[in-house]
PDB file of C-alpha atoms in Angstrom:
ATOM      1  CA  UNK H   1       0.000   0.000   0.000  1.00  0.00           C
ATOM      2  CA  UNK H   2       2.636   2.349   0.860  1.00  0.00           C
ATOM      3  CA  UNK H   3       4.326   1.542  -2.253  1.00  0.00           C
ATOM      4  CA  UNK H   4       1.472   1.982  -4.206  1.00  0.00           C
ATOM      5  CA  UNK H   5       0.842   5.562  -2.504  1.00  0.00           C
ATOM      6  CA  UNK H   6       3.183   6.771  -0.826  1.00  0.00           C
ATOM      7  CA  UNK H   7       6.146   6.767  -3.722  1.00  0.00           C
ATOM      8  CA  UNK H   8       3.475   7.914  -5.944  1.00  0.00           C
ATOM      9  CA  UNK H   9       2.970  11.111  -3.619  1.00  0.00           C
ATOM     10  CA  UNK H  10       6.808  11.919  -3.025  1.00  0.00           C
ATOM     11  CA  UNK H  11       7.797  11.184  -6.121  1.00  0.00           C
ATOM     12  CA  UNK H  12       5.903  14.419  -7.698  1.00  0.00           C
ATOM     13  CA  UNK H  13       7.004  16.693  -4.504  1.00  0.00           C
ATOM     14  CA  UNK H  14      11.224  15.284  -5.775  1.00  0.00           C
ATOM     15  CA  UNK H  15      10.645  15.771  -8.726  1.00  0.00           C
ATOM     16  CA  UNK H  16      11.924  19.450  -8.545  1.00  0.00           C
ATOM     17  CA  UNK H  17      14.362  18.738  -6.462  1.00  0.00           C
ATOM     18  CA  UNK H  18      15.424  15.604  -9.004  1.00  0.00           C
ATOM     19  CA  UNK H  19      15.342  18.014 -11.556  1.00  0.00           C
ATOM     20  CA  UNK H  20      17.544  20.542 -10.236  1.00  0.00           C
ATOM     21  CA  UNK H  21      20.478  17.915  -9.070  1.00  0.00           C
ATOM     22  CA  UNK H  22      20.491  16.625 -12.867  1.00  0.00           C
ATOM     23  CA  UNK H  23      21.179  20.382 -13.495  1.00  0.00           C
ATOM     24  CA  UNK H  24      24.097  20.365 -11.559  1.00  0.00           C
ATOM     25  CA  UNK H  25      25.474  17.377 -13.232  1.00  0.00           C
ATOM     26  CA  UNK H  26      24.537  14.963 -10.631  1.00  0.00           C
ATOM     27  CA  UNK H  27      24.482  10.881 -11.319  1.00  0.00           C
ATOM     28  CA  UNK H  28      21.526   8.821 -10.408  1.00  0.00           C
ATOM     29  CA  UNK H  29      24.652   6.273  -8.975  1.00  0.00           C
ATOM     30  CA  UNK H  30      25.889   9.031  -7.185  1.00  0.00           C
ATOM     31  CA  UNK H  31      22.425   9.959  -5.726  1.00  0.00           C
ATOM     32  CA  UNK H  32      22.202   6.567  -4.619  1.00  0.00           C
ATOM     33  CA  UNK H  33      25.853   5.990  -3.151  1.00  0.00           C
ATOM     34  CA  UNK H  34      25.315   8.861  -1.263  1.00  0.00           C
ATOM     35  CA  UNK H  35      21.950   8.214   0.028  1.00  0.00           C
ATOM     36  CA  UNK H  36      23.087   4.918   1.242  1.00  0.00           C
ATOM     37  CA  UNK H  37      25.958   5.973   2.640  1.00  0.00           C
ATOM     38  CA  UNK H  38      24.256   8.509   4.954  1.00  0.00           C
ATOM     39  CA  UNK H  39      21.660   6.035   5.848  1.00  0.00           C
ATOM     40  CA  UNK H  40      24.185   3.556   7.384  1.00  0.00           C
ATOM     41  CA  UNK H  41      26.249   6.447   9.186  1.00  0.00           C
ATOM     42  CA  UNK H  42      23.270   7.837  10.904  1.00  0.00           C
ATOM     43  CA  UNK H  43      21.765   3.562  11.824  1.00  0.00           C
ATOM     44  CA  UNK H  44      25.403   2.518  12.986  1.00  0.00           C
ATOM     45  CA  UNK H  45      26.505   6.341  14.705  1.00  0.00           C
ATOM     46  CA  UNK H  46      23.461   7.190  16.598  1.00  0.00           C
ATOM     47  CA  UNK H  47      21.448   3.432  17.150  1.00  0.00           C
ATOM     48  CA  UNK H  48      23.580   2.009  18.896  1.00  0.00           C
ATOM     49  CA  UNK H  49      24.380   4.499  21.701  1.00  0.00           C
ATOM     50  CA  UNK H  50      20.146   4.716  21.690  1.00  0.00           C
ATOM     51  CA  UNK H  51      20.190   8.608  20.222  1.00  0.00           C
ATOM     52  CA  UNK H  52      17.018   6.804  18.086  1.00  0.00           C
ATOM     53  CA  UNK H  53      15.436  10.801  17.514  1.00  0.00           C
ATOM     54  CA  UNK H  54      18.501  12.106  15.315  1.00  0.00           C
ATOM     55  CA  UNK H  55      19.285   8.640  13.749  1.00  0.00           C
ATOM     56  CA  UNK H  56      15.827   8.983  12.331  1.00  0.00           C
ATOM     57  CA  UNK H  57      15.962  12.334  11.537  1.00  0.00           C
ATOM     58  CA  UNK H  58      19.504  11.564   9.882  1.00  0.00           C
ATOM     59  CA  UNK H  59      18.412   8.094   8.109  1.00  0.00           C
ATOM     60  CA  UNK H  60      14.792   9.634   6.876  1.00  0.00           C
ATOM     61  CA  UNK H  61      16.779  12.013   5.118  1.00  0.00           C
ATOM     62  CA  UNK H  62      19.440  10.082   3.150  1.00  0.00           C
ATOM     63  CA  UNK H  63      16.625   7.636   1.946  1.00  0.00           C
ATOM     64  CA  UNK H  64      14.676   9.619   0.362  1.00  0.00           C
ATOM     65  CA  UNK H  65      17.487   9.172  -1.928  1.00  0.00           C
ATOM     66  CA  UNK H  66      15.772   6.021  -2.955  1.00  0.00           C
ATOM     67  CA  UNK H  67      13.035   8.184  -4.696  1.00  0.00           C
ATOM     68  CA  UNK H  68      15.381  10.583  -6.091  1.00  0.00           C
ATOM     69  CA  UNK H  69      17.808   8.651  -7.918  1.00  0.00           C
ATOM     70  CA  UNK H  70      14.959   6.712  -9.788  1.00  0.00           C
ATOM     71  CA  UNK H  71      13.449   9.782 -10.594  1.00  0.00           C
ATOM     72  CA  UNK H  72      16.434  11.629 -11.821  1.00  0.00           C
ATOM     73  CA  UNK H  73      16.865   8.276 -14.188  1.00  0.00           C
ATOM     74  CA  UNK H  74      13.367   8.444 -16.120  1.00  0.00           C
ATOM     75  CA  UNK H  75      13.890  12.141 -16.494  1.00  0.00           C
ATOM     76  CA  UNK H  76      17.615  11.813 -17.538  1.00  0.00           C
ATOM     77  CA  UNK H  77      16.122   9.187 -20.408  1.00  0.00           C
ATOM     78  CA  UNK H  78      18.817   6.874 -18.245  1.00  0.00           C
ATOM     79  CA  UNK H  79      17.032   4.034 -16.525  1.00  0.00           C
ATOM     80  CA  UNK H  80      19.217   0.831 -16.819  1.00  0.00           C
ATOM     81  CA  UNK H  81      19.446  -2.502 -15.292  1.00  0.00           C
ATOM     82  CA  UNK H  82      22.671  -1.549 -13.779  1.00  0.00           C
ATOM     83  CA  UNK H  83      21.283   1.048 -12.232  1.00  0.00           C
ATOM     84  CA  UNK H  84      18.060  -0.980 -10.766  1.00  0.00           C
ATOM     85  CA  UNK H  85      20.400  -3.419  -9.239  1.00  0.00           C
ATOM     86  CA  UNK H  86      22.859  -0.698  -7.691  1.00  0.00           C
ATOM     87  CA  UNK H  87      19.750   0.806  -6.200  1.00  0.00           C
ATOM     88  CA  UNK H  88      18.454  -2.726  -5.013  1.00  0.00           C
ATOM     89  CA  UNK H  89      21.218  -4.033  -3.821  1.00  0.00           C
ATOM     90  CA  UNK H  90      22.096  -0.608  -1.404  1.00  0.00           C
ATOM     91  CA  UNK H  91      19.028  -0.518  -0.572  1.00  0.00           C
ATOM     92  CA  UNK H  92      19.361  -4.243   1.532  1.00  0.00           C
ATOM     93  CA  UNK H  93      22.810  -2.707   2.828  1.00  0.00           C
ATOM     94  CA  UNK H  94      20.350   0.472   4.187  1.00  0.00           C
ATOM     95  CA  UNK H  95      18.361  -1.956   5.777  1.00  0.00           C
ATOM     96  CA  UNK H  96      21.205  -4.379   7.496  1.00  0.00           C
ATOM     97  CA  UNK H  97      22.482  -0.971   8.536  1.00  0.00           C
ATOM     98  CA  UNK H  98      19.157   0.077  10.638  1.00  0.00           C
ATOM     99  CA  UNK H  99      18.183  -3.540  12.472  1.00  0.00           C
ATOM    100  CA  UNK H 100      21.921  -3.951  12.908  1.00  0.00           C
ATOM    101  CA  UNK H 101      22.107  -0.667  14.799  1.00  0.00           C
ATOM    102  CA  UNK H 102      19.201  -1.501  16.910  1.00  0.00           C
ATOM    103  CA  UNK H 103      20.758  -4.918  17.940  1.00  0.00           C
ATOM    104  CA  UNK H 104      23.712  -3.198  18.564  1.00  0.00           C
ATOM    105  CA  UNK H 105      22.020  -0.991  21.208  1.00  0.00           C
ATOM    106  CA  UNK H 106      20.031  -4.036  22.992  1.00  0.00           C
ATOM    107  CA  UNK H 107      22.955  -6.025  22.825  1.00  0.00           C
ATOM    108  CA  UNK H 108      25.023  -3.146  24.895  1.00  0.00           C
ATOM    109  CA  UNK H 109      23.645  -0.552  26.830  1.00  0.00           C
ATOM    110  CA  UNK H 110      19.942  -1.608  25.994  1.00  0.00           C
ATOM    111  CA  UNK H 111      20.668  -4.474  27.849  1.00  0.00           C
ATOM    112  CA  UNK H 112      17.853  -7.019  26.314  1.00  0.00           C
ATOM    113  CA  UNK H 113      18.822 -10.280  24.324  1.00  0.00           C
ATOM    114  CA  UNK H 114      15.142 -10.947  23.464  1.00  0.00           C
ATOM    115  CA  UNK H 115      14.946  -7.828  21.844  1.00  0.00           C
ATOM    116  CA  UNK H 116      18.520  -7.676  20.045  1.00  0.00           C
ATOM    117  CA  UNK H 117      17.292 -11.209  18.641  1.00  0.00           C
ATOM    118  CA  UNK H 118      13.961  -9.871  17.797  1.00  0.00           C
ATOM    119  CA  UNK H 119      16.172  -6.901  16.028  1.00  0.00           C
ATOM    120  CA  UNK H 120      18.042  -9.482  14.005  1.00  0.00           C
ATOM    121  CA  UNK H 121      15.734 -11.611  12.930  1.00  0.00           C
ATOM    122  CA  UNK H 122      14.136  -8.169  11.632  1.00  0.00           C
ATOM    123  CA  UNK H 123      17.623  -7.932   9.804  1.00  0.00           C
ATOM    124  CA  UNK H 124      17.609 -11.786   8.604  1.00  0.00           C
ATOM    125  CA  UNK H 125      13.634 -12.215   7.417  1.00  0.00           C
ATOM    126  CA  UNK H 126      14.288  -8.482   5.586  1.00  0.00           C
ATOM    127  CA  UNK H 127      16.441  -9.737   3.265  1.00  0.00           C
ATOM    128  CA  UNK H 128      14.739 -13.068   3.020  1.00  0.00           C
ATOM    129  CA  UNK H 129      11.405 -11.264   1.791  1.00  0.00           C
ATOM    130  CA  UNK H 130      13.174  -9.799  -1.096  1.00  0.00           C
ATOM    131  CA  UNK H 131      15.245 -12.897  -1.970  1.00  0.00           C
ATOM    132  CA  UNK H 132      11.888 -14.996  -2.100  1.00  0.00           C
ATOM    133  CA  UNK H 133      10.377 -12.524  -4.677  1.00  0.00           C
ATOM    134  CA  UNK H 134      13.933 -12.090  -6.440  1.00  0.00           C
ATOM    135  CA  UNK H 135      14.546 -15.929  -7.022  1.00  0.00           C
ATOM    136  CA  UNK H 136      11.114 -16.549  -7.579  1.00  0.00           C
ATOM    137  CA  UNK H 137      11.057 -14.153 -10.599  1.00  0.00           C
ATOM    138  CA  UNK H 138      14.621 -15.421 -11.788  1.00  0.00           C
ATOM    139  CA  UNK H 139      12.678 -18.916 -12.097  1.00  0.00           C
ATOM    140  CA  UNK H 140      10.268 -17.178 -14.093  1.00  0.00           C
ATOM    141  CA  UNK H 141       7.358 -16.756 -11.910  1.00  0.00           C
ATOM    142  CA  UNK H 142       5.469 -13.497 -11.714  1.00  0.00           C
ATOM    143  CA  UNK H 143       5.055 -13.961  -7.850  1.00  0.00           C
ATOM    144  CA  UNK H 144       1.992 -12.025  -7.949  1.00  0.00           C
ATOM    145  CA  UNK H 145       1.604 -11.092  -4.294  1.00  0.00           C
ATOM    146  CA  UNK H 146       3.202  -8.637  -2.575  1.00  0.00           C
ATOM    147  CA  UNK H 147       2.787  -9.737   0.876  1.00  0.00           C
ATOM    148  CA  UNK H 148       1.510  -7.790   4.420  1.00  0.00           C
ATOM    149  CA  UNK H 149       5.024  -5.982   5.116  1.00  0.00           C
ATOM    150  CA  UNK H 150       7.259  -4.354   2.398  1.00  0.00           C
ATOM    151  CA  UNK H 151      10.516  -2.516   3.004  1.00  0.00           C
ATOM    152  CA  UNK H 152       8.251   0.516   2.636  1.00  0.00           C
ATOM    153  CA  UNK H 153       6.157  -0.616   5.474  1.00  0.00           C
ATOM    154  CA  UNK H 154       9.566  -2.289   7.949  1.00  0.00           C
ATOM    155  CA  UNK H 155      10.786   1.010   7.242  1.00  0.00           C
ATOM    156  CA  UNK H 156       8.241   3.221   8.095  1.00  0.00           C
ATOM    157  CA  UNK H 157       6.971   1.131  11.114  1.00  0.00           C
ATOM    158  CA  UNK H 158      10.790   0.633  12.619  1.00  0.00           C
ATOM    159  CA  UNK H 159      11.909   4.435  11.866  1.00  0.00           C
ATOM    160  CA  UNK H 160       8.558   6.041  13.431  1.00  0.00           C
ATOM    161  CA  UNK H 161       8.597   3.627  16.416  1.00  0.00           C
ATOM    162  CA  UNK H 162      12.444   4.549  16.794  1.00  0.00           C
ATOM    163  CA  UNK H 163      12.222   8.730  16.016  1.00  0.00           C
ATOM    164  CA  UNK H 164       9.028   8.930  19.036  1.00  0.00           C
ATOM    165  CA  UNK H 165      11.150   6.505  21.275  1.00  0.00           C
ATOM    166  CA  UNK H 166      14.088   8.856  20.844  1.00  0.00           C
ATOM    167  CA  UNK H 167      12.158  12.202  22.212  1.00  0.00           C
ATOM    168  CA  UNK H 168      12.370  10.726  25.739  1.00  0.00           C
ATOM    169  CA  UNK H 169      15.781  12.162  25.916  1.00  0.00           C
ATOM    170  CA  UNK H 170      13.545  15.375  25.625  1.00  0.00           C
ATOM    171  CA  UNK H 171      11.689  14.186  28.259  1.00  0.00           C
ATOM    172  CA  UNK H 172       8.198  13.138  26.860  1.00  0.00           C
ATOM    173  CA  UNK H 173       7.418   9.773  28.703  1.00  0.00           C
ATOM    174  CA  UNK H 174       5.486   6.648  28.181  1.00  0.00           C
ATOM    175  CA  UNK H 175       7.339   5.900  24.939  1.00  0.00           C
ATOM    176  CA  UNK H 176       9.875   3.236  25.552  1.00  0.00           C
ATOM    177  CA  UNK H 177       7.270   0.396  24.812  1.00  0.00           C
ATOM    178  CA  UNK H 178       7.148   1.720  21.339  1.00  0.00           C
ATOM    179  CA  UNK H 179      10.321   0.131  19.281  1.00  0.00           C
ATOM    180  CA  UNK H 180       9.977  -3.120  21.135  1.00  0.00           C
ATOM    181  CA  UNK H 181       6.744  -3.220  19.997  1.00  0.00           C
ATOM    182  CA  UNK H 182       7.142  -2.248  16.338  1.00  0.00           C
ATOM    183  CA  UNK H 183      10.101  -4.586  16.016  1.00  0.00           C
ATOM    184  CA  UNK H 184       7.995  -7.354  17.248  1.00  0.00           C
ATOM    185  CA  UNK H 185       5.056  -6.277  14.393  1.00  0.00           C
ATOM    186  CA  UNK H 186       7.940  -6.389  12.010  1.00  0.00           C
ATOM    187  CA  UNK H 187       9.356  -9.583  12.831  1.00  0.00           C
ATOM    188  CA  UNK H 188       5.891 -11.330  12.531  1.00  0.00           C
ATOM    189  CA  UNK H 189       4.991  -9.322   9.491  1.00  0.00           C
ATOM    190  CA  UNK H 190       8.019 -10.222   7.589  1.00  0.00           C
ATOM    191  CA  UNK H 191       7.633 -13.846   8.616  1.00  0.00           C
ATOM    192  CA  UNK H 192       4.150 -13.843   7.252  1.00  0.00           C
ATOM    193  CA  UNK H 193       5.173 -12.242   4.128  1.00  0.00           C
ATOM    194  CA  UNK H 194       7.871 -14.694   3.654  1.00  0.00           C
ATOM    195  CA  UNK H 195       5.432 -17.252   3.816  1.00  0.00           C
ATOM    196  CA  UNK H 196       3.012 -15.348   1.516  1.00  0.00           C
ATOM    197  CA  UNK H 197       5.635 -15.303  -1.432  1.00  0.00           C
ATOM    198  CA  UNK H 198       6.895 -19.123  -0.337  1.00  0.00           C
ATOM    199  CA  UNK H 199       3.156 -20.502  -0.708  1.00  0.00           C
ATOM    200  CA  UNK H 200       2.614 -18.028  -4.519  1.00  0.00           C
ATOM    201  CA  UNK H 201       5.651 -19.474  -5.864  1.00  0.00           C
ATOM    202  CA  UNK H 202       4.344 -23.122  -5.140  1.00  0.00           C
ATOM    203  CA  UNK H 203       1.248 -22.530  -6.454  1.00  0.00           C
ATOM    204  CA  UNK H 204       2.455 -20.869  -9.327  1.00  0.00           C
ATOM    205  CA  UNK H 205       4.801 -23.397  -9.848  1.00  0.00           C
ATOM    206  CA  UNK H 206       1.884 -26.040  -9.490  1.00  0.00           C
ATOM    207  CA  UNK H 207      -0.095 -24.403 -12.368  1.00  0.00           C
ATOM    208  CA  UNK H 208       3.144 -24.502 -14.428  1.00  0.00           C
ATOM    209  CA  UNK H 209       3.758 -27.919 -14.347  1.00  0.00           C
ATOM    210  CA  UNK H 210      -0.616 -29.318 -14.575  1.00  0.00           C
ATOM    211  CA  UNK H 211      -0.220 -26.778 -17.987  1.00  0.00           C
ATOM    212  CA  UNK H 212       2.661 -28.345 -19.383  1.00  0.00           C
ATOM    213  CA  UNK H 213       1.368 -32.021 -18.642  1.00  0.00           C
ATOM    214  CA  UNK H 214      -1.783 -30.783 -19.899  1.00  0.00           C
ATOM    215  CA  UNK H 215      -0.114 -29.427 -23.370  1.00  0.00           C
ATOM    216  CA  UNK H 216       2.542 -32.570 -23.435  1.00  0.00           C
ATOM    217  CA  UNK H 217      -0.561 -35.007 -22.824  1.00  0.00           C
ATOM    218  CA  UNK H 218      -2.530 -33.494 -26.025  1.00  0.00           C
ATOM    219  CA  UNK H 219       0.167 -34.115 -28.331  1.00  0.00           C
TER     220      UNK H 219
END
Protein backbone atom coordinates (compact mmCIF):
# COMPACT_ATOMS: atom_id res chain seq x y z
CA UNK A 1 0.00 0.00 0.00
CA UNK A 2 2.64 2.35 0.86
CA UNK A 3 4.33 1.54 -2.25
CA UNK A 4 1.47 1.98 -4.21
CA UNK A 5 0.84 5.56 -2.50
CA UNK A 6 3.18 6.77 -0.83
CA UNK A 7 6.15 6.77 -3.72
CA UNK A 8 3.48 7.91 -5.94
CA UNK A 9 2.97 11.11 -3.62
CA UNK A 10 6.81 11.92 -3.03
CA UNK A 11 7.80 11.18 -6.12
CA UNK A 12 5.90 14.42 -7.70
CA UNK A 13 7.00 16.69 -4.50
CA UNK A 14 11.22 15.28 -5.78
CA UNK A 15 10.65 15.77 -8.73
CA UNK A 16 11.92 19.45 -8.54
CA UNK A 17 14.36 18.74 -6.46
CA UNK A 18 15.42 15.60 -9.00
CA UNK A 19 15.34 18.01 -11.56
CA UNK A 20 17.54 20.54 -10.24
CA UNK A 21 20.48 17.91 -9.07
CA UNK A 22 20.49 16.63 -12.87
CA UNK A 23 21.18 20.38 -13.50
CA UNK A 24 24.10 20.37 -11.56
CA UNK A 25 25.47 17.38 -13.23
CA UNK A 26 24.54 14.96 -10.63
CA UNK A 27 24.48 10.88 -11.32
CA UNK A 28 21.53 8.82 -10.41
CA UNK A 29 24.65 6.27 -8.98
CA UNK A 30 25.89 9.03 -7.19
CA UNK A 31 22.43 9.96 -5.73
CA UNK A 32 22.20 6.57 -4.62
CA UNK A 33 25.85 5.99 -3.15
CA UNK A 34 25.32 8.86 -1.26
CA UNK A 35 21.95 8.21 0.03
CA UNK A 36 23.09 4.92 1.24
CA UNK A 37 25.96 5.97 2.64
CA UNK A 38 24.26 8.51 4.95
CA UNK A 39 21.66 6.04 5.85
CA UNK A 40 24.19 3.56 7.38
CA UNK A 41 26.25 6.45 9.19
CA UNK A 42 23.27 7.84 10.90
CA UNK A 43 21.77 3.56 11.82
CA UNK A 44 25.40 2.52 12.99
CA UNK A 45 26.51 6.34 14.70
CA UNK A 46 23.46 7.19 16.60
CA UNK A 47 21.45 3.43 17.15
CA UNK A 48 23.58 2.01 18.90
CA UNK A 49 24.38 4.50 21.70
CA UNK A 50 20.15 4.72 21.69
CA UNK A 51 20.19 8.61 20.22
CA UNK A 52 17.02 6.80 18.09
CA UNK A 53 15.44 10.80 17.51
CA UNK A 54 18.50 12.11 15.31
CA UNK A 55 19.28 8.64 13.75
CA UNK A 56 15.83 8.98 12.33
CA UNK A 57 15.96 12.33 11.54
CA UNK A 58 19.50 11.56 9.88
CA UNK A 59 18.41 8.09 8.11
CA UNK A 60 14.79 9.63 6.88
CA UNK A 61 16.78 12.01 5.12
CA UNK A 62 19.44 10.08 3.15
CA UNK A 63 16.62 7.64 1.95
CA UNK A 64 14.68 9.62 0.36
CA UNK A 65 17.49 9.17 -1.93
CA UNK A 66 15.77 6.02 -2.96
CA UNK A 67 13.03 8.18 -4.70
CA UNK A 68 15.38 10.58 -6.09
CA UNK A 69 17.81 8.65 -7.92
CA UNK A 70 14.96 6.71 -9.79
CA UNK A 71 13.45 9.78 -10.59
CA UNK A 72 16.43 11.63 -11.82
CA UNK A 73 16.87 8.28 -14.19
CA UNK A 74 13.37 8.44 -16.12
CA UNK A 75 13.89 12.14 -16.49
CA UNK A 76 17.62 11.81 -17.54
CA UNK A 77 16.12 9.19 -20.41
CA UNK A 78 18.82 6.87 -18.24
CA UNK A 79 17.03 4.03 -16.53
CA UNK A 80 19.22 0.83 -16.82
CA UNK A 81 19.45 -2.50 -15.29
CA UNK A 82 22.67 -1.55 -13.78
CA UNK A 83 21.28 1.05 -12.23
CA UNK A 84 18.06 -0.98 -10.77
CA UNK A 85 20.40 -3.42 -9.24
CA UNK A 86 22.86 -0.70 -7.69
CA UNK A 87 19.75 0.81 -6.20
CA UNK A 88 18.45 -2.73 -5.01
CA UNK A 89 21.22 -4.03 -3.82
CA UNK A 90 22.10 -0.61 -1.40
CA UNK A 91 19.03 -0.52 -0.57
CA UNK A 92 19.36 -4.24 1.53
CA UNK A 93 22.81 -2.71 2.83
CA UNK A 94 20.35 0.47 4.19
CA UNK A 95 18.36 -1.96 5.78
CA UNK A 96 21.21 -4.38 7.50
CA UNK A 97 22.48 -0.97 8.54
CA UNK A 98 19.16 0.08 10.64
CA UNK A 99 18.18 -3.54 12.47
CA UNK A 100 21.92 -3.95 12.91
CA UNK A 101 22.11 -0.67 14.80
CA UNK A 102 19.20 -1.50 16.91
CA UNK A 103 20.76 -4.92 17.94
CA UNK A 104 23.71 -3.20 18.56
CA UNK A 105 22.02 -0.99 21.21
CA UNK A 106 20.03 -4.04 22.99
CA UNK A 107 22.95 -6.03 22.83
CA UNK A 108 25.02 -3.15 24.89
CA UNK A 109 23.65 -0.55 26.83
CA UNK A 110 19.94 -1.61 25.99
CA UNK A 111 20.67 -4.47 27.85
CA UNK A 112 17.85 -7.02 26.31
CA UNK A 113 18.82 -10.28 24.32
CA UNK A 114 15.14 -10.95 23.46
CA UNK A 115 14.95 -7.83 21.84
CA UNK A 116 18.52 -7.68 20.05
CA UNK A 117 17.29 -11.21 18.64
CA UNK A 118 13.96 -9.87 17.80
CA UNK A 119 16.17 -6.90 16.03
CA UNK A 120 18.04 -9.48 14.01
CA UNK A 121 15.73 -11.61 12.93
CA UNK A 122 14.14 -8.17 11.63
CA UNK A 123 17.62 -7.93 9.80
CA UNK A 124 17.61 -11.79 8.60
CA UNK A 125 13.63 -12.22 7.42
CA UNK A 126 14.29 -8.48 5.59
CA UNK A 127 16.44 -9.74 3.27
CA UNK A 128 14.74 -13.07 3.02
CA UNK A 129 11.40 -11.26 1.79
CA UNK A 130 13.17 -9.80 -1.10
CA UNK A 131 15.25 -12.90 -1.97
CA UNK A 132 11.89 -15.00 -2.10
CA UNK A 133 10.38 -12.52 -4.68
CA UNK A 134 13.93 -12.09 -6.44
CA UNK A 135 14.55 -15.93 -7.02
CA UNK A 136 11.11 -16.55 -7.58
CA UNK A 137 11.06 -14.15 -10.60
CA UNK A 138 14.62 -15.42 -11.79
CA UNK A 139 12.68 -18.92 -12.10
CA UNK A 140 10.27 -17.18 -14.09
CA UNK A 141 7.36 -16.76 -11.91
CA UNK A 142 5.47 -13.50 -11.71
CA UNK A 143 5.05 -13.96 -7.85
CA UNK A 144 1.99 -12.02 -7.95
CA UNK A 145 1.60 -11.09 -4.29
CA UNK A 146 3.20 -8.64 -2.57
CA UNK A 147 2.79 -9.74 0.88
CA UNK A 148 1.51 -7.79 4.42
CA UNK A 149 5.02 -5.98 5.12
CA UNK A 150 7.26 -4.35 2.40
CA UNK A 151 10.52 -2.52 3.00
CA UNK A 152 8.25 0.52 2.64
CA UNK A 153 6.16 -0.62 5.47
CA UNK A 154 9.57 -2.29 7.95
CA UNK A 155 10.79 1.01 7.24
CA UNK A 156 8.24 3.22 8.09
CA UNK A 157 6.97 1.13 11.11
CA UNK A 158 10.79 0.63 12.62
CA UNK A 159 11.91 4.43 11.87
CA UNK A 160 8.56 6.04 13.43
CA UNK A 161 8.60 3.63 16.42
CA UNK A 162 12.44 4.55 16.79
CA UNK A 163 12.22 8.73 16.02
CA UNK A 164 9.03 8.93 19.04
CA UNK A 165 11.15 6.51 21.27
CA UNK A 166 14.09 8.86 20.84
CA UNK A 167 12.16 12.20 22.21
CA UNK A 168 12.37 10.73 25.74
CA UNK A 169 15.78 12.16 25.92
CA UNK A 170 13.54 15.37 25.62
CA UNK A 171 11.69 14.19 28.26
CA UNK A 172 8.20 13.14 26.86
CA UNK A 173 7.42 9.77 28.70
CA UNK A 174 5.49 6.65 28.18
CA UNK A 175 7.34 5.90 24.94
CA UNK A 176 9.88 3.24 25.55
CA UNK A 177 7.27 0.40 24.81
CA UNK A 178 7.15 1.72 21.34
CA UNK A 179 10.32 0.13 19.28
CA UNK A 180 9.98 -3.12 21.14
CA UNK A 181 6.74 -3.22 20.00
CA UNK A 182 7.14 -2.25 16.34
CA UNK A 183 10.10 -4.59 16.02
CA UNK A 184 8.00 -7.35 17.25
CA UNK A 185 5.06 -6.28 14.39
CA UNK A 186 7.94 -6.39 12.01
CA UNK A 187 9.36 -9.58 12.83
CA UNK A 188 5.89 -11.33 12.53
CA UNK A 189 4.99 -9.32 9.49
CA UNK A 190 8.02 -10.22 7.59
CA UNK A 191 7.63 -13.85 8.62
CA UNK A 192 4.15 -13.84 7.25
CA UNK A 193 5.17 -12.24 4.13
CA UNK A 194 7.87 -14.69 3.65
CA UNK A 195 5.43 -17.25 3.82
CA UNK A 196 3.01 -15.35 1.52
CA UNK A 197 5.64 -15.30 -1.43
CA UNK A 198 6.89 -19.12 -0.34
CA UNK A 199 3.16 -20.50 -0.71
CA UNK A 200 2.61 -18.03 -4.52
CA UNK A 201 5.65 -19.47 -5.86
CA UNK A 202 4.34 -23.12 -5.14
CA UNK A 203 1.25 -22.53 -6.45
CA UNK A 204 2.46 -20.87 -9.33
CA UNK A 205 4.80 -23.40 -9.85
CA UNK A 206 1.88 -26.04 -9.49
CA UNK A 207 -0.09 -24.40 -12.37
CA UNK A 208 3.14 -24.50 -14.43
CA UNK A 209 3.76 -27.92 -14.35
CA UNK A 210 -0.62 -29.32 -14.58
CA UNK A 211 -0.22 -26.78 -17.99
CA UNK A 212 2.66 -28.34 -19.38
CA UNK A 213 1.37 -32.02 -18.64
CA UNK A 214 -1.78 -30.78 -19.90
CA UNK A 215 -0.11 -29.43 -23.37
CA UNK A 216 2.54 -32.57 -23.43
CA UNK A 217 -0.56 -35.01 -22.82
CA UNK A 218 -2.53 -33.49 -26.02
CA UNK A 219 0.17 -34.12 -28.33
Amino acid sequence: MLNKYARAFFTRVLTPFAALLLRWGVSPDAVTLIGTAGSVAGALVFFPRGEFFWGTITITLFIFSDLVDGNMARQAGRSSKWGAFLDSTLDRVADAAIFGGLAMWYSGSGNNDLLCAVAIFCLASGQVVSYTKARGEALGFPVNVSGLVERAERLVISLVAAGVTGLRTFGVPYVDWLLPTALWVVAAGSLVTVAQRMLTVRRESAELEAATAAVEGGR
